[in-house]
XYZ file of C-alpha atoms in Angstrom:
761
model
C 13.427 62.213 88.850
C 11.811 60.322 85.987
C 11.887 62.045 82.589
C 8.683 63.574 81.312
C 6.769 61.520 78.747
C 6.669 62.694 75.113
C 3.577 64.655 74.073
C 2.774 62.057 71.376
C 2.139 59.465 74.097
C -0.371 61.729 75.812
C -2.122 62.340 72.494
C -2.303 58.576 71.878
C -3.898 57.908 75.229
C -6.463 60.618 74.671
C -7.389 59.662 71.082
C -7.602 55.891 71.703
C -10.170 56.167 74.444
C -13.229 53.939 73.846
C -15.489 56.985 73.743
C -13.939 58.096 70.417
C -14.110 54.747 68.586
C -16.137 56.233 65.741
C -13.198 58.439 64.708
C -10.435 55.846 65.019
C -10.523 54.555 61.434
C -10.292 58.071 60.078
C -7.343 58.957 62.329
C -5.366 55.716 61.923
C -2.537 57.221 59.781
C -2.025 59.995 62.323
C -2.100 57.571 65.254
C 0.550 55.401 63.598
C 2.821 58.431 63.274
C 2.406 59.131 66.991
C 3.348 55.512 67.782
C 6.519 55.741 65.695
C 7.569 58.902 67.532
C 7.127 57.100 70.860
C 9.606 54.357 69.922
C 12.050 55.087 72.745
C 9.388 55.026 75.449
C 7.552 51.947 74.171
C 10.696 49.834 73.651
C 12.377 50.602 76.993
C 11.564 48.886 80.324
C 9.113 50.839 82.438
C 9.395 51.070 86.227
C 6.141 51.999 87.922
C 7.933 52.950 91.166
C 11.292 54.657 90.583
C 14.048 54.499 93.185
C 13.524 58.099 94.210
C 10.010 57.263 95.403
C 8.156 59.327 92.796
C 5.783 58.214 90.057
C 6.796 57.251 86.541
C 4.306 59.083 84.372
C 5.542 57.389 81.171
C 4.862 53.933 82.615
C 1.376 54.994 83.616
C 0.623 56.332 80.151
C 1.928 53.156 78.461
C -0.273 51.063 80.766
C -3.239 53.290 79.943
C -2.559 52.845 76.215
C -2.461 49.050 76.577
C -5.757 49.063 78.452
C -7.439 51.251 75.828
C -6.345 48.987 72.962
C -7.535 45.889 74.822
C -10.910 47.499 75.451
C -11.256 48.344 71.766
C -10.441 44.755 70.738
C -13.071 43.269 73.042
C -15.731 45.885 72.347
C -18.877 45.568 70.272
C -17.963 48.028 67.536
C -16.559 46.339 64.421
C -14.840 49.542 63.336
C -13.128 49.792 66.737
C -11.902 46.188 66.512
C -10.458 46.819 63.041
C -8.680 49.974 64.236
C -7.363 48.148 67.322
C -5.824 45.361 65.210
C -3.950 47.950 63.154
C -2.735 49.711 66.315
C -1.542 46.417 67.815
C 0.673 45.718 64.806
C 2.151 49.222 64.968
C 2.861 48.833 68.700
C 4.526 45.436 68.179
C 6.697 46.751 65.352
C 7.890 49.659 67.482
C 7.968 48.260 71.011
C 9.468 44.818 70.482
C 9.774 42.572 73.524
C 8.513 45.162 76.002
C 5.175 45.239 74.185
C 5.094 41.502 73.412
C 5.419 40.372 77.026
C 1.908 41.691 77.751
C 0.366 40.880 74.337
C -1.551 37.730 75.369
C -4.919 39.598 75.784
C -4.425 41.146 72.360
C -3.841 37.750 70.743
C -7.078 36.436 72.259
C -8.977 39.465 70.947
C -7.540 39.056 67.443
C -8.452 35.371 67.398
C -12.019 36.259 68.316
C -12.165 38.515 65.234
C -11.177 35.557 63.045
C -13.656 33.217 64.677
C -16.613 35.625 64.761
C -18.633 37.086 61.915
C -16.535 40.199 61.356
C -16.166 41.438 57.781
C -13.334 40.104 55.652
C -11.179 43.286 55.873
C -11.170 42.931 59.672
C -10.238 39.244 59.370
C -7.422 40.045 56.960
C -6.038 42.712 59.296
C -6.215 40.251 62.211
C -4.292 37.620 60.181
C -1.533 40.109 59.366
C -1.234 41.278 62.976
C -1.205 37.763 64.443
C 1.441 36.657 61.937
C 3.606 39.573 63.014
C 3.139 38.685 66.690
C 3.975 34.990 66.192
C 7.063 35.828 64.149
C 8.225 38.375 66.735
C 7.898 36.053 69.764
C 9.683 33.103 68.128
C 13.234 34.151 69.240
C 12.072 34.365 72.882
C 11.393 30.872 74.225
C 9.337 32.035 77.200
C 7.061 34.235 75.118
C 6.778 31.572 72.396
C 5.684 29.019 74.986
C 3.191 31.372 76.634
C 1.684 32.913 73.475
C 2.436 30.931 70.309
C 2.221 27.383 71.642
C -1.182 28.038 73.220
C -2.892 30.013 70.465
C -1.210 29.013 67.157
C -3.334 25.851 66.582
C -6.497 27.908 67.032
C -5.151 30.478 64.558
C -4.432 27.805 61.916
C -7.866 26.230 62.347
C -9.606 29.605 62.081
C -7.696 30.502 58.891
C -8.494 27.140 57.294
C -12.142 27.658 58.127
C -12.031 30.950 56.213
C -10.461 29.535 53.035
C -11.998 26.070 53.205
C -13.957 25.330 50.015
C -17.608 24.333 50.365
C -18.260 20.612 50.656
C -20.569 20.575 47.632
C -18.141 22.498 45.395
C -14.973 21.231 43.856
C -12.450 23.907 44.785
C -13.696 27.473 45.007
C -14.081 28.952 48.530
C -16.439 31.777 49.385
C -13.772 34.161 50.702
C -12.271 36.926 48.529
C -8.952 36.254 46.843
C -7.257 39.005 48.862
C -7.692 37.379 52.259
C -6.900 33.939 50.770
C -3.577 35.277 49.488
C -2.881 36.858 52.900
C -3.522 33.567 54.695
C -1.251 31.656 52.286
C 1.537 34.174 52.827
C 1.027 33.987 56.603
C 1.307 30.191 56.588
C 4.414 30.329 54.368
C 6.029 32.716 56.869
C 5.153 30.724 59.996
C 5.777 27.147 58.766
C 9.624 27.408 58.928
C 9.299 28.923 62.433
C 6.782 26.422 63.874
C 7.011 23.257 61.713
C 5.869 20.905 64.489
C 2.641 22.812 65.070
C 1.775 22.837 61.355
C 2.507 19.123 60.914
C -0.965 18.049 62.008
C -2.576 20.432 59.483
C -0.531 19.257 56.476
C -3.267 17.418 54.596
C -5.899 20.051 55.350
C -3.723 22.819 53.922
C -3.023 20.868 50.728
C -6.709 20.169 50.238
C -7.661 23.804 50.801
C -5.273 25.306 48.222
C -5.148 22.609 45.532
C -7.463 24.558 43.256
C -5.154 27.598 43.208
C -1.863 25.908 42.296
C -2.349 25.689 38.524
C -5.746 27.197 37.619
C -7.434 26.765 34.241
C -10.537 28.074 32.526
C -12.280 24.824 33.439
C -12.385 25.892 37.094
C -15.509 27.340 38.634
C -13.727 30.500 39.737
C -11.160 32.834 38.214
C -7.934 32.685 40.229
C -5.553 35.675 40.015
C -1.856 35.110 39.434
C -0.864 36.540 42.824
C -3.032 33.989 44.634
C -1.582 31.141 42.545
C 1.928 32.272 43.405
C 1.131 32.444 47.134
C -0.503 28.979 47.087
C 2.477 27.406 45.298
C 4.875 28.923 47.790
C 2.789 27.518 50.653
C 2.739 23.967 49.263
C 6.471 24.071 48.556
C 7.102 25.191 52.165
C 5.167 22.205 53.551
C 8.275 20.025 53.260
C 9.508 21.837 56.403
C 6.926 19.943 58.489
C 8.354 16.522 57.579
C 9.639 14.653 60.677
C 13.369 14.492 61.376
C 15.398 14.850 58.143
C 12.657 13.939 55.672
C 12.296 17.450 54.251
C 14.588 16.853 51.303
C 12.735 13.662 50.392
C 9.380 15.455 50.497
C 10.739 18.203 48.242
C 12.093 15.670 45.734
C 8.773 13.813 45.825
C 6.901 17.020 44.983
C 9.178 17.759 42.012
C 8.784 14.198 40.729
C 4.982 14.456 40.959
C 5.016 17.726 39.048
C 7.192 16.285 36.277
C 4.916 13.252 35.962
C 1.853 15.492 35.786
C 3.576 17.750 33.244
C 4.342 14.899 30.834
C 0.851 13.452 31.261
C -0.613 16.852 30.383
C 1.744 17.232 27.424
C 0.557 13.858 26.090
C -2.934 15.328 25.815
C -2.059 18.859 24.706
C 0.486 17.824 22.039
C -1.459 14.848 20.698
C -1.941 16.662 17.361
C 1.839 16.532 16.791
C 3.884 13.475 15.911
C 6.655 14.242 18.388
C 10.272 13.298 17.817
C 11.148 13.688 21.505
C 12.190 10.641 23.488
C 12.594 10.840 27.243
C 16.008 10.219 28.781
C 15.164 10.680 32.480
C 12.601 7.978 33.098
C 9.582 9.769 31.601
C 8.229 8.209 28.423
C 5.789 9.660 25.926
C 2.331 8.084 25.808
C 0.510 8.396 22.516
C -2.942 9.814 23.207
C -5.101 8.716 20.275
C -8.187 10.945 20.063
C -11.508 9.201 19.895
C -13.732 12.179 19.290
C -13.382 13.560 22.813
C -11.498 16.724 23.632
C -8.251 16.544 25.646
C -8.569 16.259 29.405
C -6.676 15.408 32.558
C -6.326 16.009 36.290
C -7.917 14.102 39.161
C -10.226 14.549 42.134
C -7.684 13.299 44.665
C -6.766 15.626 47.530
C -3.047 15.449 46.713
C -3.469 16.064 42.962
C -4.496 18.914 40.720
C -8.172 19.460 39.798
C -9.552 18.073 36.521
C -9.450 20.094 33.304
C -11.139 19.728 29.935
C -10.294 21.321 26.572
C -7.079 22.182 24.753
C -6.952 25.771 26.058
C -7.342 24.552 29.632
C -4.654 21.929 29.037
C -2.265 24.606 27.746
C -2.932 26.671 30.882
C -2.277 23.649 33.077
C 0.974 22.936 31.204
C 2.063 26.552 31.575
C 1.187 26.499 35.278
C 3.235 23.349 35.852
C 6.323 24.940 34.303
C 5.870 27.951 36.585
C 5.328 25.609 39.547
C 8.639 23.844 38.855
C 10.411 27.200 38.544
C 9.008 28.237 41.943
C 10.400 25.059 43.465
C 13.869 26.335 42.551
C 13.274 29.894 43.773
C 12.180 29.271 47.365
C 14.470 28.065 50.190
C 14.547 24.509 51.481
C 14.975 23.087 54.967
C 17.965 20.921 54.008
C 20.189 20.174 50.981
C 18.131 18.668 48.171
C 18.902 16.660 45.040
C 17.743 18.599 41.982
C 16.987 16.447 38.894
C 18.565 18.815 36.371
C 18.399 16.270 33.545
C 14.672 15.676 34.066
C 13.989 19.430 34.088
C 15.931 19.925 30.854
C 14.042 16.970 29.384
C 10.728 18.706 30.086
C 11.957 21.936 28.497
C 13.283 20.039 25.484
C 9.961 18.302 24.842
C 7.948 21.478 24.258
C 10.781 23.433 22.594
C 11.165 20.796 19.876
C 7.654 21.629 18.656
C 8.577 24.830 16.808
C 9.011 26.184 13.304
C 12.394 27.602 12.385
C 11.173 29.811 9.516
C 7.800 31.300 10.456
C 7.782 33.647 7.448
C 8.238 30.930 4.833
C 6.520 27.864 6.300
C 3.292 27.050 8.064
C 2.939 24.876 11.148
C 1.775 21.932 9.075
C 4.943 22.211 6.999
C 7.248 22.681 10.005
C 6.122 19.727 12.150
C 4.666 16.297 11.543
C 1.013 16.229 12.557
C -1.370 13.456 13.527
C -3.967 12.991 10.776
C -6.494 11.646 13.293
C -6.747 15.050 15.002
C -9.164 17.635 13.652
C -7.951 20.799 11.966
C -9.680 22.956 14.586
C -7.679 21.383 17.398
C -4.441 21.828 15.448
C -5.128 25.515 14.875
C -5.915 25.966 18.549
C -2.644 24.254 19.435
C -0.649 26.567 17.148
C -2.203 29.557 18.918
C -1.256 28.426 22.457
C 2.255 27.140 21.704
C 3.972 30.560 22.200
C 2.675 30.757 25.780
C 3.920 27.223 26.459
C 7.337 28.113 25.021
C 7.553 31.228 27.209
C 6.758 29.228 30.359
C 9.410 26.641 29.425
C 11.997 29.388 28.992
C 10.907 30.726 32.388
C 11.906 27.405 33.951
C 15.229 27.600 32.108
C 15.770 31.112 33.486
C 15.069 29.900 37.042
C 17.651 27.125 36.593
C 20.274 29.628 35.424
C 19.589 31.928 38.360
C 19.773 29.091 40.881
C 22.713 27.063 39.568
C 24.855 29.844 38.030
C 28.101 28.188 36.879
C 26.590 24.774 37.476
C 24.678 25.309 34.221
C 27.855 25.617 32.117
C 27.718 21.987 30.868
C 24.163 22.578 29.618
C 24.717 25.965 27.954
C 24.928 24.454 24.466
C 21.573 22.701 24.829
C 20.003 25.751 26.439
C 21.126 28.021 23.588
C 19.690 25.590 21.051
C 16.277 25.722 22.762
C 16.380 29.517 23.082
C 17.228 30.101 19.411
C 14.640 27.565 18.246
C 11.672 29.021 20.115
C 12.893 32.593 19.501
C 12.757 32.067 15.749
C 9.362 30.417 16.108
C 7.798 33.211 18.189
C 9.802 36.228 17.103
C 6.592 38.153 16.430
C 5.708 38.152 20.145
C 7.242 40.855 22.317
C 7.319 38.687 25.439
C 9.241 36.018 23.561
C 11.870 38.492 22.360
C 12.209 40.089 25.775
C 12.712 36.739 27.511
C 15.132 35.618 24.797
C 17.265 38.736 25.325
C 17.276 38.169 29.077
C 18.335 34.534 28.806
C 21.052 35.250 26.241
C 22.419 38.002 28.485
C 22.616 35.566 31.416
C 24.343 32.893 29.339
C 26.847 35.375 27.902
C 27.732 36.339 31.455
C 28.582 32.697 32.130
C 30.405 31.547 28.992
C 30.450 34.510 26.615
C 34.233 34.806 26.127
C 34.575 31.064 25.422
C 31.913 30.810 22.713
C 32.937 29.237 19.438
C 32.330 30.788 16.034
C 29.523 28.350 15.226
C 27.738 29.317 18.441
C 28.079 33.019 17.640
C 26.629 32.389 14.178
C 23.713 30.536 15.783
C 22.687 33.517 17.941
C 22.852 36.038 15.087
C 19.018 36.241 14.831
C 18.823 37.417 18.441
C 21.561 40.004 17.862
C 19.826 41.428 14.789
C 16.420 41.461 16.502
C 17.872 43.219 19.546
C 19.370 45.994 17.410
C 16.181 46.364 15.420
C 14.018 46.637 18.538
C 16.254 49.330 20.029
C 16.439 51.326 16.804
C 12.686 51.126 16.279
C 12.091 52.240 19.849
C 14.454 55.183 19.295
C 12.574 56.120 16.103
C 15.340 55.508 13.563
C 13.696 52.704 11.594
C 10.664 53.424 9.472
C 8.238 50.662 8.480
C 8.186 49.616 4.842
C 5.353 50.922 2.672
C 2.340 48.658 2.658
C 1.809 48.754 -1.090
C 3.622 49.963 -4.188
C 2.322 52.035 -7.101
C 0.236 50.102 -9.636
C 2.009 49.261 -12.867
C -0.612 47.584 -15.045
C -3.305 49.421 -16.968
C -5.995 47.272 -15.406
C -4.991 48.312 -11.904
C -4.834 51.960 -12.941
C -8.305 51.862 -14.447
C -9.711 50.120 -11.406
C -8.159 52.667 -9.073
C -9.663 55.541 -11.092
C -13.099 53.980 -10.917
C -12.830 53.565 -7.149
C -11.462 57.047 -6.376
C -14.664 58.148 -4.729
C -14.902 55.008 -2.612
C -11.291 55.230 -1.454
C -11.572 58.890 -0.549
C -14.606 58.141 1.603
C -12.897 55.179 3.285
C -9.766 57.216 4.025
C -11.483 60.401 5.144
C -9.963 60.116 8.604
C -6.483 60.304 7.101
C -7.284 63.717 5.616
C -8.779 65.009 8.830
C -5.983 63.723 11.108
C -2.803 63.183 9.095
C -0.738 62.803 12.264
C -2.782 59.814 13.463
C -1.549 57.623 10.612
C 2.051 58.423 11.478
C 1.516 57.660 15.163
C 0.139 54.216 14.355
C 3.518 53.161 12.914
C 5.546 54.284 15.936
C 7.041 51.309 17.788
C 7.436 51.707 21.539
C 8.758 48.925 23.751
C 7.631 48.405 27.301
C 10.100 49.140 30.081
C 11.043 45.514 30.732
C 11.585 44.790 27.026
C 13.675 47.928 26.530
C 15.786 47.189 29.592
C 16.436 43.587 28.507
C 17.454 44.654 24.991
C 19.714 47.427 26.333
C 21.507 45.074 28.731
C 21.998 42.524 25.951
C 23.508 45.188 23.677
C 26.132 46.006 26.308
C 26.812 42.321 26.965
C 27.271 41.539 23.265
C 30.008 44.153 22.974
C 31.659 43.273 26.294
C 31.498 39.470 26.611
C 31.164 38.100 23.083
C 34.367 37.185 21.175
C 34.427 40.061 18.720
C 36.583 38.285 16.141
C 33.770 35.760 15.623
C 31.303 38.476 14.575
C 30.758 39.464 10.969
C 31.935 43.011 10.165
C 28.420 44.044 9.180
C 27.016 42.717 12.461
C 29.634 44.543 14.518
C 28.818 47.673 12.561
C 25.151 47.212 13.393
C 25.983 46.936 17.090
C 28.025 50.146 16.978
C 25.263 51.962 15.110
C 22.685 50.895 17.643
C 24.872 51.989 20.556
C 25.336 55.453 19.032
C 21.750 55.987 17.904
C 20.284 54.902 21.230
C 22.865 57.003 23.134
C 23.836 54.017 25.278
C 26.896 55.107 27.223
C 27.691 51.625 28.544
C 27.398 50.057 25.094
C 29.642 52.702 23.523
C 32.225 52.254 26.280
C 32.172 48.504 25.703
C 32.672 49.069 21.981
C 35.700 51.288 22.592
C 37.233 48.891 25.103
C 36.649 45.869 22.864
C 37.774 46.931 19.363
C 37.097 44.813 16.338
C 39.955 43.235 14.366
C 39.746 41.032 11.345
C 41.828 37.944 10.631
C 44.629 40.083 9.205
C 44.853 42.112 12.413
C 43.339 45.286 10.936
C 41.524 47.393 13.527
C 37.928 48.539 13.118
C 37.498 52.342 13.469
C 36.758 53.403 17.041
C 33.574 55.269 17.969
C 35.220 57.293 20.726
C 34.524 60.618 18.902
C 30.799 59.954 19.197
C 31.189 58.902 22.824
C 33.063 62.122 23.613
C 30.516 64.219 21.763
C 27.482 62.717 23.475
C 29.031 62.570 26.964
C 31.578 65.419 27.082
C 31.423 65.815 30.886
C 31.569 62.154 31.837
C 34.608 61.422 33.994
C 34.986 57.850 32.753
C 35.067 59.063 29.159
C 37.699 61.656 30.022
C 39.833 59.034 31.771
C 39.516 56.767 28.740
C 40.540 59.548 26.358
C 43.493 60.464 28.554
C 44.711 56.887 28.727
C 44.416 56.441 24.985
C 46.243 59.709 24.401
C 49.141 58.926 26.743
C 49.634 55.225 26.039
C 49.390 55.029 22.247
C 51.379 58.072 21.057
C 54.283 57.107 18.800
C 57.246 59.489 18.244
C 59.321 58.910 15.132
C 63.023 59.376 15.934
C 64.653 62.237 14.072
C 61.408 63.638 12.759
C 59.761 64.589 16.018
C 56.267 64.283 14.558
C 53.618 62.835 16.791
C 50.586 61.024 15.384
C 48.179 58.284 16.270
C 48.509 54.601 15.553
C 44.883 54.770 14.427
C 45.925 57.027 11.534
C 48.609 54.552 10.579
C 46.025 51.841 10.412
C 43.857 54.089 8.245
C 46.742 54.699 5.845
C 47.538 50.993 5.600
C 43.908 50.213 4.946
C 43.738 52.903 2.247
C 46.842 51.488 0.529
C 45.441 47.964 0.686
C 42.183 49.186 -0.747
C 43.909 51.006 -3.616
C 45.887 47.872 -4.415
C 42.788 45.744 -4.438
C 40.978 48.234 -6.674
C 43.811 48.238 -9.214
C 44.071 44.458 -9.199
C 40.374 43.775 -9.518
C 39.601 46.766 -11.826
C 36.542 47.336 -9.727
C 34.444 50.462 -9.879
C 35.544 53.278 -7.562
C 33.603 53.593 -4.335
C 30.841 56.161 -4.246
C 31.551 59.542 -2.621
C 29.446 58.569 0.399
C 31.849 55.725 1.198
C 34.885 58.013 1.646
C 35.826 58.413 5.298
C 35.621 61.995 6.675
C 38.728 63.682 8.016
C 39.300 64.283 11.703
C 38.814 68.025 11.077
C 35.210 67.340 10.164
C 34.727 65.189 13.252
C 36.175 67.835 15.599
C 34.467 70.834 14.029
C 31.536 72.008 16.203
C 28.163 71.356 14.673
C 29.546 69.089 11.969
C 27.507 66.109 10.758
C 29.468 63.142 9.513
C 28.959 59.453 8.904
C 29.186 56.986 11.731
C 32.627 55.406 11.946
C 31.039 52.045 11.357
C 29.900 53.261 7.956
C 33.479 53.893 6.828
C 35.198 50.725 7.926
C 37.848 48.873 5.938
C 35.397 46.012 5.453
C 32.906 48.096 3.469
C 32.712 45.454 0.782
C 31.588 42.909 3.377
C 28.881 45.145 4.815
C 25.455 44.631 3.335
C 23.788 47.670 1.678
C 20.771 47.229 3.898
C 22.928 47.566 7.005
C 24.762 50.620 5.666
C 21.539 52.399 4.855
C 19.827 51.947 8.228
C 19.464 55.069 10.372
C 22.363 57.135 9.036
C 23.309 60.155 11.109
C 24.293 62.357 8.186
C 26.396 62.703 5.059
C 29.199 65.122 4.053
C 30.768 65.806 0.744
C 33.581 63.660 -0.504
C 36.880 64.398 1.200
C 40.446 64.244 0.002
C 42.311 60.919 -0.201
C 43.985 59.328 2.787
C 47.313 61.020 2.054
C 45.764 64.435 2.446
C 44.101 63.345 5.667
C 47.485 62.454 7.144
C 48.813 65.930 6.327
C 45.815 67.630 7.901
C 46.141 65.612 11.086
C 49.846 66.376 11.404
C 49.211 70.113 11.029
C 46.865 70.462 14.014
C 48.023 68.998 17.343
C 44.622 69.727 18.891
C 42.949 67.118 16.752
C 45.229 64.285 17.783
C 43.348 63.499 20.968
C 40.468 62.020 18.967
C 42.565 59.903 16.684
C 43.804 57.419 19.225
C 43.074 53.755 18.647
C 40.828 51.868 20.956
C 42.874 49.985 23.502
C 41.860 46.372 23.716
C 40.632 45.408 27.148
C 42.414 42.750 29.138
C 41.261 39.285 28.165
C 38.521 37.972 30.455
C 39.297 35.122 32.827
C 39.193 31.709 31.256
C 35.853 30.029 31.627
C 35.183 26.312 31.691
C 34.918 24.974 28.140
C 31.477 24.703 26.654
C 30.673 21.141 25.640
C 30.305 20.476 21.985
C 26.783 20.352 20.591
C 27.337 16.837 19.304
C 28.467 15.556 22.665
C 26.391 12.531 23.654
C 27.223 12.667 27.328
C 24.473 12.141 29.855
C 22.685 15.360 30.783
C 20.833 13.869 33.737
C 22.943 15.773 36.219
C 21.941 15.865 39.878
C 23.058 18.870 41.876
C 23.123 18.354 45.623
C 22.517 21.805 46.986
C 20.530 23.785 49.515
C 18.280 26.413 47.998
C 18.331 29.802 49.689
C 16.220 32.856 49.087
C 18.853 35.138 47.550
C 17.096 35.161 44.185
C 13.508 35.387 45.410
C 13.087 38.907 44.008
C 14.929 38.354 40.706
C 12.047 36.800 38.785
C 8.562 37.917 38.285
C 5.898 35.828 37.000
C 4.673 36.840 33.660
């Protein structure tokens, strides 16, 4: 006896009857839930006549449901056709092959929606459903031959008719951007599955989407970023339709065209600058001498990008080309391709060389050589758009690092030089700092342990900016006062005469005193905060600590404690700081234990330190920490230096607190980084930033040793930080002065593992 059908199937058959088409759109979410609950019945083969001679009620209900959906698709009601297209996709997702084998009438009905005058939401739903059907039938040769081979050309032609730009216009179609993006995504999904069918539509697709690839303000229509991304992905996927094994050649040809267009655009955009860049990969700089006309470029050819006019439009086109090249590295290819790494680095180098290293002390005219034939207005406009161009160039560099991984090791030195240069130039922009932190974190993951001291010194501005951003976000850094008290009699007299005016101008400050304080609060966005936090952990874990200055290492420890970053504090404990004489920097494990007392990793770390670094003096039986020994040696060295140099005694605030103060509940003491043996090397500004608290001056180091020996409970916090095992040796980083050829070609096949790693800004 056949099993009884589920009640959800009976409800579906009753609610999808053509007589209730007016209520279908309202009940679509509920109907989709019923379809999901009928998964077992819809995906299993149905026998209309069982062996026992009875009737299979489930098969009859499934057949009735198919008939109802077909009737809705071919009916006159537009709302019913829209609801039917949604139901078809839900049935295909749940039923699989058992639903697909009878889906030919549904495909015809969905194509009629695309070809008729239905509203755009109905067309978009039909495109999504048909794409799902074509992708689902591709593994089954019989179904692909019966459904896809017969109807796919009509589907492509109907979609192109929807997004085709008017003949009189240059590039803007009449359809909304939403359905245009859906069609581009549908084509990108189906081209790798049916490359032969799409081959005849290659030129038509390129002509239809050329205006969306790198839009500018010179275009007739505003193009959203999501549509530009979908159009670029579609054009990049068109190399799949190349005959035989010509896909890799088509991909290389596209990249070469983009690089040529990028340098031609840069000739116009950067014509106000006397560039020092010289191409090394076959692209030469053409001097664009202005003759009174504004910059311009582009072409009206079907295989090129649309024309643009004006410096702002040129900067947008240049930014779009960098993003286009980065997308070429993100999406998969049909075969192994030859990536011109040297040419890509050449393009990044050209725009990164136009930067000012000291934005606070020099203007753009002082930092770079300018062309006197260019007007001052154009130069000022160029200075305003350069940060966006730099950010797009760093985006291409980030895509190269994500795609090549360790293949980028030979170019790390050049990449770091570009990052530091543009970071110093655009340090005032949050997006620039966030991207700089992200790139430095990725490079430290590759070659951090092998960095030389000169390289570590070069990235010090990024380290300091990272700590400052995190401390400002945590509320521990206060902005400097905007003005100081007047000192001259003239200023005093003037201020007295203008008392009434100032009080009127600042009336809001008296009414809402809290508003003025809120204006100075710095809050980072989530992406910026996450990038800075990851970099802080990486700096303490992967950077050679002996190359850091003591004050900079102290700043890193302060930031880790103040921001309550568990990972950063763990990295600091596992990677202790030692100077050239082998003296150990005080560990911050007391703060880690205080902030995370119930963390299992912290407890394991404390236990290991307690059991592996205890020294027992023979005959005496006293047990104490090696860390205390280091403190005593440092105190003796300091006393000797003070007597020899007859220097002034350190202030009371510089005396290190005893372990009793650290262990006492509710006590407030200095950060360990404040009381390091390199206090003379730490700048006063660093010592005074965001202090946790101060205690009174304690007894000398000799008394501290006695106190520690008296209480065995306190010894667990006085263990030295155990140095982590040295990281595996990395390939050596080439020297910055190395003149070797950087035009490296990597023969590789791009996959889609990193498709979701990058987001377009």
